Amino acid sequence: MIRLAIRTFADRWQLFTGTVLAVTAGVAIVHAGMTIILGVENAEAPGGSTPEQAEAFQQAASGASTLTGMTVMLGAFLTIFVVGSTFSFAVDERRSDLAILRLGGVTSRQVRRLLLAEALLAALLGTVAGALLGLGLTVVQRTILTWLGTFPAELATPIQPTVLVLDLVTAVTVCLAGARGAARRATKVSPLDALRRSNDEQRVMTTRRWIVAVAAIALTAVQTYFSATTGGMLIPLLLGLGIVITATVAMSRLSPLLVPAAALILTPWARRSPVTGLAVANLRDAVRRTASCAAPMIVLVSLVMGLQGILDTQTKAAATEATQLLDADLTATGDDIDLAALDTIDGISLAAPETVVPLAVQLTRDGATTTGPGTVVAVDPDAFRATHLQRPDSGDIADFGSDSIVFGPGLDSTMVRSHYDEIKLAIDGDTVTLHEAARMSETLAGIDGFYIDRLILPTDMLDRPTTVLIQLDPGADIHAVEQELTAAGATTVQTPAEASQEEDSVKDAENRGVMAAIVGLGSLYALISVLSTLAIAIGQRRSELATLRLSGFTRRRIQLAVIVEALAATTIGLILGAIAAVLALVGLWVATYRVYGTPVIAIPWTLLGTITLITATLTTITAIVATRSAIKAPAIRALGAQE
């Protein structure tokens, strides 16, 4: 079977091109990601580093490991999904060939062995090419992570034998898994039914496809429910990524149901144009082919649009928090603000100072002690109550004083839970015991971990950069107040909205970097899969297109009909991918409504429009080039050629 597989691979190389490309890209993404993860694992700061530099090194290494881990996870999902769909498509295109083999005496078991041998060849080729490509991607990934500040520039990422072994294991496992399912489906139908294209053979929504679709829908529904009903913001964020994956699988399994609907929409134009009529007939006849072409597009749209929507929602939430959770007219920041002088400035009715102090809170429950974030925010309790409008999840802000602490909106709700028996704070060698006055809901843009009374801290500990929330008297001269604040030591004076806009621009730049680090390569991978699947599908229709030419269709009309079919498949993928992406934002929509009192959601419509324009253009170009290649030979020769 190995010899026959090699000959088949050489003769029908066009069919296997998409699979080999998919394996190559998937192995490259996994190779680059695992090289970086193993490089930062147990990494130590350079000798002679100060404690602050060592801490910054460890935080950067941890950030690189987290972001790269997400990249590897998404790369693995894309590889499994795309390789499985492309291999299934290749097998579907060869059902007649496989049926002839079985009629000639080859058993179903031997056919399955043949297909598995072909998958193994694709895996070996993809491993070699992917490992070589992965070397270059490692450099690209390192550059992006270093620019984001999440990868220590001095850290080396040498080639490791473990990663090379993982490349081979990944490629072989994915290819054999995808081939096994396709081989089982190909041999399940009798050879005569495959040749006659009976109704059973042409049925796309098989029992197995329905089972996978229903399971994926159920998982998506469960994740959406928990993301919408569970308190906090972290869980909806994490489940959003899971929803993108399961919803993508569900939509791809259900995509054949949308093909007849697309044909129905085009029916009115089919009566006016023979080109559209031919495209509609092909859509109705080749549902499996259209669904296979739409599958990579679903992955591309759902992945890019879903993750960008999550990141944009975080940015939009910051603006909402600045305008709806804070009651302040101005914010003043500086390293040495004279707080006493602020009370004498005309036009200021309230000045609420907030200073971030490096202190660790010790939380004890049932005899076990944990340490919270390494900073607290020192505030004036009365001013805090007047400027912070967020209602606590538990407790009462009125109880906040010098003997208590408030849990802030920047704490991870999955880590800080339930009631603590004892809360302690070490200040200049003395231990202060506090009780929990209130606990704020976790927010998307919240960074403050704990709030304490400024009065319990020594004056020298408050000699740090401070932000002051300013409330003005009605009719106060804002410009005069700004000048007085500057004279009092403020280096920056802005309205909360202006400060939020400045932070948003920085956040947008960070988001673009994160998107490039996490899904940039995956998006390119999915786009290549879209175009390669389309090109292979058209290339396998030489006999069909030759028949059309002999029946009177011109080359131009054939090209137009193929373009219409390709754009229909692209549109189906865009619609289903957008649905999957929007589902990932449902949990955040509910969670933000619960915390802010108004839903905060950012659906990246502009990004969807950009994806639509780019993919439509590239789809059209690919369809034209592939169709020209398919109809290049004389029709008689193409029709008589052995397929």
XYZ file of C-alpha atoms in Angstrom:
643
model
C 0.000 0.000 0.000
C 2.914 2.343 0.607
C 4.014 2.053 -3.036
C 0.464 2.674 -4.286
C 0.128 5.613 -1.890
C 3.332 7.180 -3.235
C 2.131 6.809 -6.840
C -1.277 8.252 -5.958
C 0.396 11.114 -4.120
C 2.515 11.885 -7.174
C -0.349 11.562 -9.698
C -2.961 13.506 -7.702
C -0.650 16.000 -6.030
C -3.132 18.829 -6.580
C -5.548 17.170 -4.173
C -2.945 16.830 -1.439
C -1.512 20.331 -1.773
C -4.064 21.825 0.622
C -3.435 19.151 3.248
C 0.351 19.511 3.061
C 0.091 23.313 3.291
C -2.251 23.022 6.275
C 0.098 20.624 8.061
C 3.092 22.825 7.265
C 1.478 25.950 8.696
C 0.155 24.133 11.759
C 3.506 22.539 12.555
C 5.245 25.896 12.089
C 2.915 27.628 14.575
C 3.317 24.850 17.145
C 7.100 24.760 16.591
C 7.517 28.509 17.132
C 5.222 28.553 20.155
C 6.765 25.584 21.931
C 10.292 26.857 21.261
C 9.446 30.099 23.062
C 7.580 28.352 25.895
C 10.477 25.979 26.567
C 12.890 28.901 26.279
C 11.197 30.907 29.050
C 10.459 27.903 31.255
C 12.533 28.119 34.433
C 14.407 31.070 32.940
C 16.415 33.101 35.450
C 17.250 36.771 35.383
C 20.790 37.676 34.279
C 23.399 37.781 36.999
C 23.758 41.096 38.770
C 20.120 42.097 38.243
C 18.468 44.181 40.935
C 15.346 42.774 42.650
C 13.174 45.084 40.537
C 14.901 43.943 37.335
C 14.573 40.294 38.356
C 10.862 40.774 39.034
C 10.393 42.512 35.656
C 12.253 39.634 33.977
C 10.012 37.009 35.581
C 6.837 38.949 34.712
C 7.960 39.286 31.093
C 8.762 35.564 30.912
C 5.375 34.692 32.419
C 3.596 36.975 29.940
C 5.442 35.415 27.015
C 4.509 31.929 28.192
C 0.825 32.875 28.556
C 0.463 34.589 25.174
C 2.443 31.910 23.368
C 0.420 29.191 25.079
C -2.749 30.735 23.637
C -1.084 30.840 20.217
C -0.175 27.151 20.421
C -3.687 26.239 21.544
C -5.300 28.139 18.688
C -2.719 26.783 16.254
C -3.493 23.231 17.346
C -7.227 23.842 16.931
C -6.717 25.325 13.472
C -4.487 22.446 12.447
C -6.977 19.799 13.577
C -9.902 21.616 11.989
C -8.293 22.596 8.688
C -6.348 19.376 8.107
C -9.431 17.302 8.886
C -11.642 19.322 6.527
C -9.097 19.439 3.674
C -8.365 15.718 3.882
C -12.077 14.907 3.982
C -12.568 17.123 0.957
C -9.757 15.354 -0.914
C -11.264 11.953 -0.151
C -14.741 13.099 -1.206
C -13.336 14.239 -4.549
C -11.924 10.711 -5.104
C -14.982 8.648 -4.225
C -15.377 7.439 -7.792
C -11.715 6.376 -7.937
C -12.022 4.535 -4.647
C -15.251 2.880 -5.798
C -13.496 1.555 -8.929
C -10.713 0.127 -6.760
C -13.249 -1.683 -4.613
C -15.062 -3.046 -7.662
C -11.680 -4.318 -8.899
C -11.216 -6.442 -5.772
C -9.596 -4.077 -3.295
C -11.222 -4.510 0.109
C -12.542 -1.678 2.274
C -9.789 -2.366 4.776
C -7.138 -2.007 2.083
C -8.691 1.261 0.915
C -8.532 2.588 4.465
C -4.890 1.521 4.720
C -4.180 3.315 1.439
C -5.709 6.551 2.702
C -3.852 6.304 6.001
C -0.590 5.772 4.108
C -1.304 8.899 2.036
C -1.986 10.813 5.254
C 1.317 9.629 6.673
C 3.148 10.919 3.583
C 1.418 14.299 3.954
C 2.431 14.361 7.616
C 6.084 13.662 6.855
C 6.267 16.345 4.155
C 4.421 18.825 6.375
C 6.730 18.092 9.316
C 9.896 18.862 7.355
C 8.493 22.001 5.735
C 6.785 23.123 8.963
C 9.936 22.752 11.066
C 11.892 24.878 8.599
C 9.144 27.502 8.472
C 8.889 27.385 12.250
C 12.471 28.633 12.564
C 11.499 31.865 10.841
C 8.210 32.155 12.743
C 10.079 31.857 16.033
C 12.008 35.010 15.174
C 8.783 36.790 14.189
C 7.014 35.708 17.370
C 9.968 36.793 19.512
C 10.015 40.205 17.848
C 6.307 40.771 18.486
C 6.514 39.636 22.120
C 9.598 41.778 22.763
C 7.792 44.803 21.321
C 4.885 44.092 23.668
C 7.295 43.936 26.589
C 6.367 40.337 27.395
C 9.589 38.655 26.300
C 13.034 39.304 27.819
C 15.206 40.481 24.931
C 18.297 38.825 26.405
C 16.676 35.384 26.530
C 17.790 32.854 23.889
C 15.488 30.376 22.140
C 17.719 27.635 20.711
C 16.430 24.734 18.631
C 15.469 21.879 20.936
C 15.147 18.195 19.940
C 11.982 17.953 22.027
C 10.249 20.465 19.769
C 11.283 18.580 16.628
C 9.822 15.367 18.048
C 6.643 17.271 18.947
C 6.443 18.560 15.352
C 6.431 15.008 14.019
C 3.962 13.736 16.620
C 1.593 16.638 15.956
C 1.631 16.188 12.180
C 1.234 12.401 12.243
C -1.517 12.464 14.880
C -3.565 15.155 13.153
C -3.221 13.632 9.678
C -4.053 10.081 10.744
C -7.008 11.293 12.822
C -8.393 13.282 9.884
C -7.767 10.454 7.411
C -9.341 7.818 9.627
C -12.721 9.541 9.710
C -12.631 10.335 5.984
C -11.631 6.748 5.124
C -14.435 5.306 7.205
C -17.000 7.528 5.495
C -15.594 6.744 2.031
C -15.851 2.972 2.501
C -19.215 3.042 4.217
C -21.079 3.681 0.944
C -21.216 0.799 -1.511
C -19.035 1.270 -4.639
C -22.024 1.133 -7.023
C -23.837 3.850 -5.065
C -20.694 5.975 -5.163
C -20.438 5.614 -8.950
C -24.146 6.247 -9.506
C -24.141 9.115 -6.993
C -27.246 7.765 -5.298
C -29.206 9.790 -2.767
C -27.479 8.050 0.133
C -24.081 8.843 -1.315
C -24.962 12.499 -1.927
C -26.477 13.022 1.530
C -24.291 15.621 3.250
C -25.924 15.936 6.680
C -24.985 12.451 7.829
C -25.768 11.038 11.268
C -22.199 11.615 12.394
C -22.304 15.227 11.186
C -25.550 15.828 13.087
C -24.082 14.312 16.257
C -20.995 16.538 16.105
C -23.134 19.604 15.355
C -25.541 18.954 18.227
C -22.656 18.287 20.652
C -20.909 21.521 19.604
C -24.167 23.483 19.934
C -24.715 22.019 23.418
C -21.181 22.955 24.519
C -21.628 26.457 23.108
C -24.949 26.867 24.933
C -23.482 25.676 28.246
C -20.496 28.025 27.974
C -22.739 30.944 27.002
C -25.018 30.252 29.984
C -22.170 30.157 32.486
C -20.469 33.213 31.007
C -23.738 35.147 31.348
C -24.727 33.964 34.838
C -21.401 33.644 36.653
C -20.293 36.744 38.535
C -17.129 38.612 37.619
C -15.494 39.381 34.315
C -12.683 36.850 34.031
C -14.925 33.848 33.400
C -16.814 35.487 30.474
C -13.421 36.466 29.004
C -12.029 32.942 29.257
C -15.227 31.271 28.084
C -15.387 33.657 25.135
C -12.413 31.879 23.575
C -14.008 28.499 24.199
C -17.264 29.687 22.636
C -15.391 30.785 19.510
C -13.965 27.272 19.123
C -17.150 25.261 19.793
C -19.378 27.654 17.839
C -16.985 27.428 14.897
C -17.264 23.636 14.912
C -21.064 23.855 15.144
C -21.365 26.348 12.299
C -19.036 24.380 10.036
C -21.036 21.187 10.636
C -24.301 23.028 9.878
C -22.986 24.950 6.857
C -24.525 22.522 4.283
C -27.964 23.629 5.495
C -27.230 27.175 4.351
C -26.136 26.229 0.833
C -29.707 25.638 -0.471
C -30.721 28.958 1.111
C -27.949 30.718 -0.815
C -29.138 29.044 -4.008
C -32.694 30.164 -3.266
C -31.593 33.785 -2.838
C -29.891 33.679 -6.244
C -32.871 32.019 -7.962
C -34.545 35.294 -9.171
C -31.331 36.247 -10.988
C -31.002 32.717 -12.367
C -34.103 33.274 -14.489
C -32.491 36.284 -16.131
C -28.955 35.034 -16.648
C -27.744 31.585 -17.743
C -24.511 32.235 -15.827
C -26.348 32.696 -12.538
C -28.615 29.783 -13.409
C -25.579 27.537 -13.851
C -24.119 28.736 -10.540
C -27.409 28.052 -8.733
C -27.612 24.564 -10.239
C -24.066 23.806 -9.133
C -24.760 25.084 -5.616
C -27.742 22.762 -5.309
C -25.899 19.812 -6.802
C -22.522 20.206 -5.043
C -23.540 21.048 -1.476
C -20.620 19.137 0.035
C -18.085 20.990 -2.111
C -19.537 24.401 -1.241
C -19.625 23.570 2.478
C -15.992 22.414 2.339
C -14.957 25.721 0.770
C -16.921 27.670 3.413
C -15.405 25.841 6.425
C -11.996 27.622 6.488
C -13.765 30.966 6.060
C -15.889 30.246 9.151
C -12.705 29.656 11.147
C -11.061 32.827 9.828
C -13.994 35.141 10.581
C -14.945 33.678 13.959
C -11.375 33.636 15.247
C -10.330 37.125 14.168
C -13.650 38.858 14.773
C -14.340 37.086 18.074
C -10.987 37.830 19.706
C -10.892 41.390 18.382
C -14.403 41.914 19.759
C -13.277 40.739 23.206
C -10.267 43.079 23.182
C -12.308 46.035 21.874
C -14.928 45.432 24.562
C -12.219 45.701 27.217
C -11.111 49.039 25.744
C -14.668 50.356 25.543
C -15.279 49.255 29.127
C -12.457 51.508 30.325
C -14.238 54.547 28.863
C -17.514 53.454 30.441
C -15.898 53.073 33.855
C -14.350 56.550 33.599
C -17.683 58.215 32.818
C -20.212 56.109 34.763
C -18.353 54.702 37.765
C -16.482 57.884 38.705
C -17.997 61.199 39.833
C -15.172 63.608 39.057
C -14.711 66.645 36.841
C -10.903 66.487 36.649
C -8.082 64.093 37.439
C -4.681 65.430 38.498
C -1.573 63.263 38.648
C 1.911 64.026 39.903
C 4.823 62.780 41.963
C 4.739 65.613 44.519
C 1.286 67.165 44.711
C 0.676 69.482 47.683
C -2.603 67.990 48.870
C -3.079 70.638 51.552
C -2.927 73.373 48.921
C -5.767 71.788 46.958
C -8.262 72.655 49.703
C -7.510 76.364 49.237
C -8.061 76.449 45.468
C -11.211 78.343 44.507
C -13.672 76.209 42.555
C -12.710 72.828 44.053
C -15.420 71.296 46.195
C -13.699 67.974 46.800
C -10.214 66.516 46.237
C -9.917 62.721 46.554
C -6.271 61.555 46.566
C -5.399 57.982 45.585
C -1.863 56.644 46.008
C -0.666 53.182 44.988
C 1.568 51.820 47.761
C 3.659 48.604 47.545
C 2.132 46.568 50.378
C 0.963 42.957 50.356
C -2.314 41.993 52.017
C -2.383 38.623 53.807
C -5.711 36.784 53.574
C -6.418 33.877 55.935
C -9.296 31.425 55.669
C -9.584 28.077 57.456
C -5.975 28.338 58.613
C -4.585 28.822 55.083
C -2.946 32.153 54.295
C -2.573 33.636 50.836
C -1.024 36.887 49.716
C -2.910 39.330 47.517
C -1.425 41.620 44.861
C 1.693 43.470 45.969
C 0.036 46.893 46.063
C -2.825 48.687 47.803
C -4.501 52.003 46.996
C -4.452 54.482 49.871
C -7.549 56.740 49.784
C -9.616 59.005 51.978
C -12.744 56.947 52.837
C -15.145 59.912 52.777
C -13.783 61.199 49.465
C -13.774 57.649 48.095
C -17.492 57.287 48.830
C -18.202 60.602 47.111
C -16.256 59.872 43.911
C -16.701 56.129 43.348
C -20.219 55.255 42.214
C -19.812 51.509 41.771
C -22.047 49.600 44.140
C -20.337 46.751 45.990
C -21.243 43.111 45.508
C -21.228 42.624 49.242
C -20.812 44.777 52.322
C -21.372 48.502 52.638
C -19.045 51.341 51.641
C -20.373 53.303 54.610
C -18.428 50.915 56.892
C -15.110 51.783 55.200
C -12.748 53.402 57.694
C -9.297 53.190 59.247
C -9.942 49.698 60.628
C -11.292 48.175 57.402
C -10.415 47.366 53.808
C -12.358 47.355 50.527
C -11.734 44.688 47.895
C -11.325 46.510 44.575
C -12.577 45.796 41.037
C -9.153 44.649 39.833
C -9.131 41.428 41.854
C -9.602 38.094 40.110
C -13.032 36.858 41.179
C -11.944 33.236 40.732
C -9.033 33.649 43.157
C -10.510 35.944 45.829
C -13.735 34.340 46.993
C -15.841 33.768 50.091
C -15.228 35.346 53.494
C -11.779 35.595 55.075
C -11.282 34.912 58.781
C -8.386 37.330 59.065
C -6.962 40.143 56.948
C -3.557 41.557 57.863
C -1.294 44.237 56.487
C 2.385 44.643 57.410
C 3.323 48.346 57.714
C 6.911 49.229 58.673
C 7.307 46.012 60.610
C 3.988 46.345 62.430
C 1.034 44.110 61.596
C -2.347 45.788 61.255
C -5.519 43.687 61.362
C -8.392 44.890 59.186
C -11.896 43.692 58.478
C -13.626 43.575 55.117
C -15.986 46.511 54.720
C -17.127 45.846 51.143
C -16.217 43.965 48.008
C -16.520 45.544 44.566
C -17.538 43.629 41.464
C -14.734 42.716 39.111
C -14.609 45.011 36.074
C -12.924 44.697 32.693
C -10.673 47.733 33.112
C -10.305 47.626 36.892
C -6.725 47.469 38.193
C -7.122 48.420 41.869
C -6.806 45.429 44.190
C -7.454 46.793 47.695
C -8.439 50.182 49.130
C -7.231 51.234 52.583
C -7.440 54.427 54.631
C -4.491 56.781 54.070
C -4.396 57.629 57.753
C -3.013 54.231 58.775
C 0.127 54.717 56.665
C 3.198 56.776 57.595
C 3.619 60.009 55.689
C 6.811 58.854 53.972
C 5.000 55.852 52.440
C 2.562 58.248 50.745
C 5.378 60.220 49.129
C 4.719 58.548 45.812
C 2.966 59.314 42.493
C -0.606 60.236 43.340
C -3.821 60.673 41.376
C -6.390 63.146 42.687
C -10.035 63.048 41.619
C -11.396 66.597 41.584
C -15.010 67.703 41.937
C -15.678 71.342 40.990
C -18.168 73.862 42.295
C -20.958 74.841 39.879
C -19.729 77.602 37.592
C -16.070 77.116 38.484
C -13.449 78.325 36.008
C -11.913 75.057 34.821
C -8.883 76.691 33.200
C -8.085 78.644 36.363
C -8.404 75.482 38.439
C -6.105 73.618 36.066
C -3.455 76.323 36.457
C -3.754 76.185 40.252
C -3.434 72.406 40.202
C -0.299 72.664 38.085
C 1.117 75.170 40.549
C 0.366 72.701 43.361
C 2.554 70.065 41.731
C 0.274 68.275 39.290
C 2.084 67.240 36.117
C -1.057 66.187 34.244
C -4.564 67.595 34.565
C -7.330 66.045 32.465
C -10.991 65.218 32.538
C -11.751 61.538 33.159
C -12.943 61.227 29.560
C -9.676 62.688 28.230
C -7.626 60.379 30.412
C -9.711 57.457 29.210
C -9.189 58.411 25.549
C -5.430 58.556 26.089
C -5.484 55.153 27.753
C -7.703 53.820 24.962
C -5.174 54.789 22.290
C -2.441 52.976 24.216
C -4.753 50.018 24.749
C -5.606 49.888 21.040
C -1.912 49.668 20.187
C -1.486 46.891 22.757
C -4.540 45.093 21.387
C -3.106 45.151 17.885
C 0.102 43.677 19.230
C -1.763 40.993 21.157
C -3.844 40.145 18.091
C -0.673 39.883 16.022
C 0.914 37.653 18.663
C -2.088 35.385 19.227
C -4.034 35.151 15.976
C -1.922 36.888 13.344
C -0.278 33.708 12.122
C -3.470 31.720 12.626
C -5.458 34.195 10.547
C -2.963 33.980 7.718
C -3.113 30.191 8.049
C -6.916 30.170 7.764
C -6.854 32.574 4.791
C -4.376 30.371 2.933
C -6.620 27.376 3.649
C -9.625 29.237 2.234
C -7.853 30.009 -1.027
C -6.111 26.636 -1.402
C -9.359 24.717 -0.801
C -11.095 26.846 -3.406
C -8.291 26.378 -5.935
C -8.249 22.601 -5.432
C -12.038 22.387 -5.736
C -11.976 24.203 -9.074
C -8.982 22.242 -10.321
C -10.830 18.948 -9.837
C -13.696 20.065 -12.112
C -11.860 19.890 -15.443
C -14.234 17.310 -16.957
C -17.297 19.196 -15.756
C -16.046 22.506 -17.145
C -15.065 20.815 -20.416
C -18.622 19.479 -20.758
C -19.958 23.010 -20.285
C -17.676 24.301 -23.038
C -18.860 21.587 -25.421
C -22.481 22.449 -24.597
C -21.989 26.046 -25.750
C -20.766 27.976 -22.731
C -17.934 30.392 -23.443
C -14.831 30.547 -21.285
C -15.929 33.913 -19.913
C -19.339 32.620 -18.844
C -17.795 29.597 -17.185
C -15.433 31.851 -15.254
C -18.309 34.075 -14.134
C -20.344 31.071 -12.982
C -17.419 29.727 -10.947
C -16.857 33.167 -9.410
C -20.509 33.336 -8.334
C -20.225 29.895 -6.728
C -16.996 30.849 -4.949
C -18.454 34.101 -3.630
C -21.539 32.233 -2.420
C -19.316 29.862 -0.404
C -17.366 32.833 0.954
C -20.579 34.610 1.974
C -21.837 31.518 3.799
C -18.548 31.360 5.702
C -18.725 35.069 6.557
C -22.268 34.812 7.925
C -21.698 31.705 10.023
C -18.314 32.947 11.250
C -19.832 36.270 12.316
C -22.571 34.441 14.238
C -19.943 32.384 16.084
C -17.972 35.551 16.913
C -21.015 37.414 18.258
C -21.933 34.439 20.465
C -18.534 34.789 22.164
C -19.522 38.305 23.299
C -22.885 37.400 24.863
C -21.376 36.674 28.288
C -19.536 40.002 28.342
C -22.727 41.804 27.284
C -24.589 40.438 30.311
C -21.648 40.816 32.718
C -21.063 44.471 31.831
C -24.773 45.208 32.186
C -24.692 43.646 35.646
C -21.708 45.750 36.746
C -22.116 49.050 34.870
C -25.886 49.199 34.626
C -25.594 49.410 30.852
C -24.335 46.782 28.412
C -20.864 47.403 27.000
C -20.087 45.501 23.841
C -17.881 46.235 20.857
C -18.675 44.236 17.740
C -15.882 44.948 15.211
C -18.071 45.687 12.201
C -15.252 47.599 10.510
C -13.019 44.556 10.814
C -15.780 42.361 9.369
C -16.114 44.749 6.441
C -12.363 44.660 5.870
C -12.322 40.851 5.984
C -15.263 40.755 3.566
C -13.546 43.064 1.082
C -10.195 41.263 1.247
C -11.597 37.735 1.045
C -14.032 38.649 -1.742
C -11.182 40.143 -3.764
C -8.818 37.220 -3.161
C -11.612 34.693 -3.768
C -12.415 36.293 -7.114
C -8.754 36.347 -8.158
C -8.249 32.729 -7.065
C -11.392 31.608 -8.905
C -10.271 33.342 -12.110
C -6.747 31.913 -12.006
C -7.879 28.386 -11.077
C -10.650 28.362 -13.712
C -8.306 29.557 -16.442
C -5.922 26.767 -15.548
C -8.750 24.189 -15.525
C -10.115 25.182 -18.970
C -6.756 25.818 -20.586
C -6.633 22.456 -22.347
C -8.959 21.720 -25.306
C -12.359 20.529 -24.119
C -12.218 17.183 -25.953
C -8.845 16.349 -24.455
C -9.949 17.378 -20.931
C -13.147 15.358 -21.182
C -11.329 12.297 -22.377
C -8.486 12.527 -19.880
C -8.397 9.942 -17.132
C -9.479 11.463 -13.823
